Short mmCIF file of C-alpha atoms in Angstrom, two decimals:
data_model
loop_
_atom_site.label_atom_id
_atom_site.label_comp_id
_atom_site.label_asym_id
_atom_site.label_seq_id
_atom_site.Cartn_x
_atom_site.Cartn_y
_atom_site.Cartn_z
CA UNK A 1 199.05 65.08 99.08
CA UNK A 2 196.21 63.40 101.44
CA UNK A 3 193.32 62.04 99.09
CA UNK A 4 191.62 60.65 102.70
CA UNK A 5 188.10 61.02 102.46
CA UNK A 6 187.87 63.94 104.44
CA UNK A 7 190.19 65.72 102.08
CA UNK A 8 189.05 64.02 99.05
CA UNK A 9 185.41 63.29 99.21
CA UNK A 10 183.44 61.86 95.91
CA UNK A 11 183.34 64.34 93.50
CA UNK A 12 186.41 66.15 95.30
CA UNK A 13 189.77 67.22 93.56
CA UNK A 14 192.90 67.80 95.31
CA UNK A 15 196.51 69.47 93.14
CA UNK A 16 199.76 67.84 94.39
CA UNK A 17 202.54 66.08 92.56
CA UNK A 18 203.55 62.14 92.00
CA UNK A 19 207.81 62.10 91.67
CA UNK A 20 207.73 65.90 91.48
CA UNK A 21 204.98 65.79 88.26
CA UNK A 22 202.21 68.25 88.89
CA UNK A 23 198.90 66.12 88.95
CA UNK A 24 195.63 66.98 89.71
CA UNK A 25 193.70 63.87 91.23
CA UNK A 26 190.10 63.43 91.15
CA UNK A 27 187.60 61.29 93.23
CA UNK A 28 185.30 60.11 90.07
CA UNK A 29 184.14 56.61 89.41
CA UNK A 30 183.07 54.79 86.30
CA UNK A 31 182.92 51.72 87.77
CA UNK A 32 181.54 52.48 90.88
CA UNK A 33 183.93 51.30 92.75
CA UNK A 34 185.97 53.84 95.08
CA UNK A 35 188.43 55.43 92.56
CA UNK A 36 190.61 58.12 91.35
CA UNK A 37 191.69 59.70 88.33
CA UNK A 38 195.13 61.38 87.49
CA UNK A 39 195.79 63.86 85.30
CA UNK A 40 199.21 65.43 84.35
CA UNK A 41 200.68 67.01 81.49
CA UNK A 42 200.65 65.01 78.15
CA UNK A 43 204.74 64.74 78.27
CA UNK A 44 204.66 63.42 81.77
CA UNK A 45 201.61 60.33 80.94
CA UNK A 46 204.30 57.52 81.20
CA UNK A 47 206.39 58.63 84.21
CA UNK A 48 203.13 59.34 86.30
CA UNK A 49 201.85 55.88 85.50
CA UNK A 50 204.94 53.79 86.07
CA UNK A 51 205.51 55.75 89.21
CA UNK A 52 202.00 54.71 90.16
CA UNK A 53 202.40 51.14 88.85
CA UNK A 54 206.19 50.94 91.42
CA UNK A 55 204.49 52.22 94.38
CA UNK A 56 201.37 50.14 94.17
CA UNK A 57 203.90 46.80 93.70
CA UNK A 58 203.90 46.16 97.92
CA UNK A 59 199.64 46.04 97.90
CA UNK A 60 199.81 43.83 95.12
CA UNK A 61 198.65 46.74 92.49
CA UNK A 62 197.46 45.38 89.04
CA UNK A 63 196.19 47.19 85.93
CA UNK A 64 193.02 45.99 84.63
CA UNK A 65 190.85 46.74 81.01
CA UNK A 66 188.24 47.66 79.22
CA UNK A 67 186.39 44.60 79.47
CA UNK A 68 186.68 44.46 83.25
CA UNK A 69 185.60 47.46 83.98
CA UNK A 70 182.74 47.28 81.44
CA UNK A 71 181.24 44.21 83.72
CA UNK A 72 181.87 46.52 87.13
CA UNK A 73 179.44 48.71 85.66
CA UNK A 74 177.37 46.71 84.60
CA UNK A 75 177.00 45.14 88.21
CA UNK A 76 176.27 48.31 89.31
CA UNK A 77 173.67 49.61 86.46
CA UNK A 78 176.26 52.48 85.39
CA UNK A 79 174.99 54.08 81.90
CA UNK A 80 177.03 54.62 79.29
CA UNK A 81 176.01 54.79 75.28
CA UNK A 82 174.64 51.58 74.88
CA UNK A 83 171.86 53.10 77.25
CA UNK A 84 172.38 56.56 76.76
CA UNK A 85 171.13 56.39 73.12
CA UNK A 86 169.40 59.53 72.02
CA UNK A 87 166.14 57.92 72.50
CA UNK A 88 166.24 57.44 76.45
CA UNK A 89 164.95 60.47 78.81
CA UNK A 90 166.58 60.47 82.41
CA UNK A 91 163.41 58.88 83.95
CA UNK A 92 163.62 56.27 81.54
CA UNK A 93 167.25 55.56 82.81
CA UNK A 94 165.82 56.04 86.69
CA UNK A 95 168.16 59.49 86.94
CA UNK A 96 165.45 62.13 87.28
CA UNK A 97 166.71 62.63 90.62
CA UNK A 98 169.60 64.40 88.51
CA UNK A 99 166.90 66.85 87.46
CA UNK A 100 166.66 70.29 88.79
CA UNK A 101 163.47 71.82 89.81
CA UNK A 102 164.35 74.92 90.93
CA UNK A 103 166.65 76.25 87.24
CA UNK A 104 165.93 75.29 84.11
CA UNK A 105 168.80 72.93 82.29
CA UNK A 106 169.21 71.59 78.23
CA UNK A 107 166.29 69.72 77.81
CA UNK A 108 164.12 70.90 80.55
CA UNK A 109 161.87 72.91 78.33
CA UNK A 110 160.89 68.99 76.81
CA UNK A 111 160.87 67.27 80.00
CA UNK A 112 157.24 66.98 80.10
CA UNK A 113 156.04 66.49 76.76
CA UNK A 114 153.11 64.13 76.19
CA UNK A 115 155.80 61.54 74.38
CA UNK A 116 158.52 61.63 76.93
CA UNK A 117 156.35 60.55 80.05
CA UNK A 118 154.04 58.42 77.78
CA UNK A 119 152.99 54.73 79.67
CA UNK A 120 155.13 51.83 77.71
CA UNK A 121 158.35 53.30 77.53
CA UNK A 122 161.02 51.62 77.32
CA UNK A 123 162.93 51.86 80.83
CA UNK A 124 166.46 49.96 82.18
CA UNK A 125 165.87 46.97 83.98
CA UNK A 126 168.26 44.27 85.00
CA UNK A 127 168.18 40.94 83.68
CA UNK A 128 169.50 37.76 85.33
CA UNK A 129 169.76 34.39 82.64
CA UNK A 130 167.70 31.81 85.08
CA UNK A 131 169.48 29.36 82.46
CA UNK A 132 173.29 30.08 83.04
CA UNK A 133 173.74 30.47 80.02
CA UNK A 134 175.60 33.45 78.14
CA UNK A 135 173.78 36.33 76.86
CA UNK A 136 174.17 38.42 74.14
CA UNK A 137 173.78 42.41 73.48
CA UNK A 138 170.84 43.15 71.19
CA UNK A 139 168.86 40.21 71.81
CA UNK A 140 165.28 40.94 72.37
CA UNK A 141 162.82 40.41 75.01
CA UNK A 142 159.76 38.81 74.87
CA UNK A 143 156.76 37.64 77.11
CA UNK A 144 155.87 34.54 75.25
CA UNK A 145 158.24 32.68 73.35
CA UNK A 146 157.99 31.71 69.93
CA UNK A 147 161.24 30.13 68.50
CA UNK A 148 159.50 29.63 65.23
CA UNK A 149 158.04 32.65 64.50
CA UNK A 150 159.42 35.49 66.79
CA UNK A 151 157.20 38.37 67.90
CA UNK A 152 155.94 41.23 70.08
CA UNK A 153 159.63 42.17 71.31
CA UNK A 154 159.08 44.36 74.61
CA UNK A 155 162.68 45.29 74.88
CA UNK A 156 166.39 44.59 73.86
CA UNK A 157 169.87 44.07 75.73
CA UNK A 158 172.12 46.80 76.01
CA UNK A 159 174.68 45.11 77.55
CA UNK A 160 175.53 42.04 79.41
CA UNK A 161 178.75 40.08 80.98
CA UNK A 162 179.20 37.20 83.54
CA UNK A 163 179.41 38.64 86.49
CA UNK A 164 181.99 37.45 89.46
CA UNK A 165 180.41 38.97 91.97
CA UNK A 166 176.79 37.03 91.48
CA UNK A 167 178.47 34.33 89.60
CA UNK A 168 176.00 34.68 87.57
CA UNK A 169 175.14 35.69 83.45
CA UNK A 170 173.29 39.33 83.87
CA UNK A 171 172.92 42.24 81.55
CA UNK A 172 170.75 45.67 82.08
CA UNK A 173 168.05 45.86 79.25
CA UNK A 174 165.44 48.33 78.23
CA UNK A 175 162.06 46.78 78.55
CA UNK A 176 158.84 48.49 78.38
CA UNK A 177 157.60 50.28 81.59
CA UNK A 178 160.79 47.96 82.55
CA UNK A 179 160.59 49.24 86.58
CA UNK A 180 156.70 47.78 87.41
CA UNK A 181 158.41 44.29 85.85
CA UNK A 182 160.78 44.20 88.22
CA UNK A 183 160.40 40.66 89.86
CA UNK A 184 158.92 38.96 87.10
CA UNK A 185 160.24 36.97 84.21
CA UNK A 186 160.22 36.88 80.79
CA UNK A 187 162.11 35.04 77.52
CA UNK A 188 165.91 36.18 75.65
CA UNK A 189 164.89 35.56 72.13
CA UNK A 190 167.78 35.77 69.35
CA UNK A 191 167.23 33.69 66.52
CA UNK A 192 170.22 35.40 64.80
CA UNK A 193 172.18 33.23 67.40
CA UNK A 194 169.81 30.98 68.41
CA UNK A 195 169.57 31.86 71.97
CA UNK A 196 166.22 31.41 73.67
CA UNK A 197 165.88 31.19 77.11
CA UNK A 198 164.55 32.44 80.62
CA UNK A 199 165.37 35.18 82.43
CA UNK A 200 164.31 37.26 85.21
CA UNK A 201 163.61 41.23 85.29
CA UNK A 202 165.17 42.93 88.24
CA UNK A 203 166.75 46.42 89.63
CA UNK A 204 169.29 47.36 87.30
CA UNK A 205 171.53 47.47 90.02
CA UNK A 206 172.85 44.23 91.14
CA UNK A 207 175.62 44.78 93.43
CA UNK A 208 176.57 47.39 95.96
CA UNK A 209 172.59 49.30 95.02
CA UNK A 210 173.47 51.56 98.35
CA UNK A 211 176.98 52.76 95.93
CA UNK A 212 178.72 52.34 99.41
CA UNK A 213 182.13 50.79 98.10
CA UNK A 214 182.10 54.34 95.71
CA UNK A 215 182.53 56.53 99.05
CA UNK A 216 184.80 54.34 100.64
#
């Protein structure tokens, strides 16, 4: 079964079988990295997979987890439910390009309330620690620091990682009207843990922002 690009474009799914298993293969990412999914019938889950895991031995093929691919996407500003957390609109998250204009859609009918397009929401921004230093999810964001008396939070971490690619500590955050900070800095405070420290507000999407690797 050919899963080039021409025959299996992003988005694209293609039927064949792997060791005479039907699959069906699609061309999704999480990560954002160019990958596949493969789905076959419940009974056939392990012979797929160590089929998959044989022929991928000669180019050095190697499973990976959660935790790994929960940094790719943060590198690339992927949303999941840390973002995605019934409070959040899809401008807030920079995916109203998503949004039809020309059908209406669930939701649509509140797109425009006063609330939802309000100045001083809180929108995903990317966060670099200027301090190398680890960071940690749920630690707030503030302007001025105050170790002894924290205050005047203008956003939170939703999740952060080291990442390999920047070699660097990052995490994406929602900060209030988040995008027109973008080049600035600001302060991690977390007296919980006792993590203070500098950071700087930038595109939520730190590597690959073009999602050119995703398309092959």
């Amino acid at each position: 079964t050919a899963v080039d690009n021409a025959t299996l474009p992003f988005m694209g799914i293609v039927h064949g079988k792997i060791s005479g298993v039907p699959v069906m293969i699609c061309r999704l990412s999480f990560s954002g990295e160019m990958a596949f999914e493969v789905y076959s019938g419940a009974g056939y889950g392990a012979l797929v997979w160590e089929a998959l895991i044989e022929a991928g031995k000669p180019f050095g093929l190697v499973t990976y987890g959660l935790e790994a691919l929960g940094t790719l996407r943060i590198e690339k500003g992927h949303v999941t439910g840390a973002e995605i957390d019934g409070r959040t609109t899809a401008r807030d998250l920079h995916l109203d390009w998503m949004l039809s204009r020309k059908k209406p859609f669930i939701g649509s009918a509140m797109m425009d309330r006063e609330g939802l397009i309000a100045p001083g929401r809180l929108e995903l921004v990317g966060l670099i620690s200027l301090d190398n230093q680890p960071l940690n999810g749920g630690a707030h964001i503030v302007e001025a620091l105050d170790e002894a008396n924290p205050h005047d939070s203008i956003g939170h971490i939703t999740a952060c990682c080291y990442s390999p690619a920047l070699g660097k500590y990052i995490a994406l955050a929602l900060v209030k009207d988040g995008k027109a900070r973008r080049g600035t800095r600001a302060h991690i405070s977390d007296p919980l843990r006792n993590r203070f420290g500098p950071v700087e507000i930038v595109s939520n999407h730190f590597f690959d922002p073009d999602g050119s690797r995703m398309h092959g």
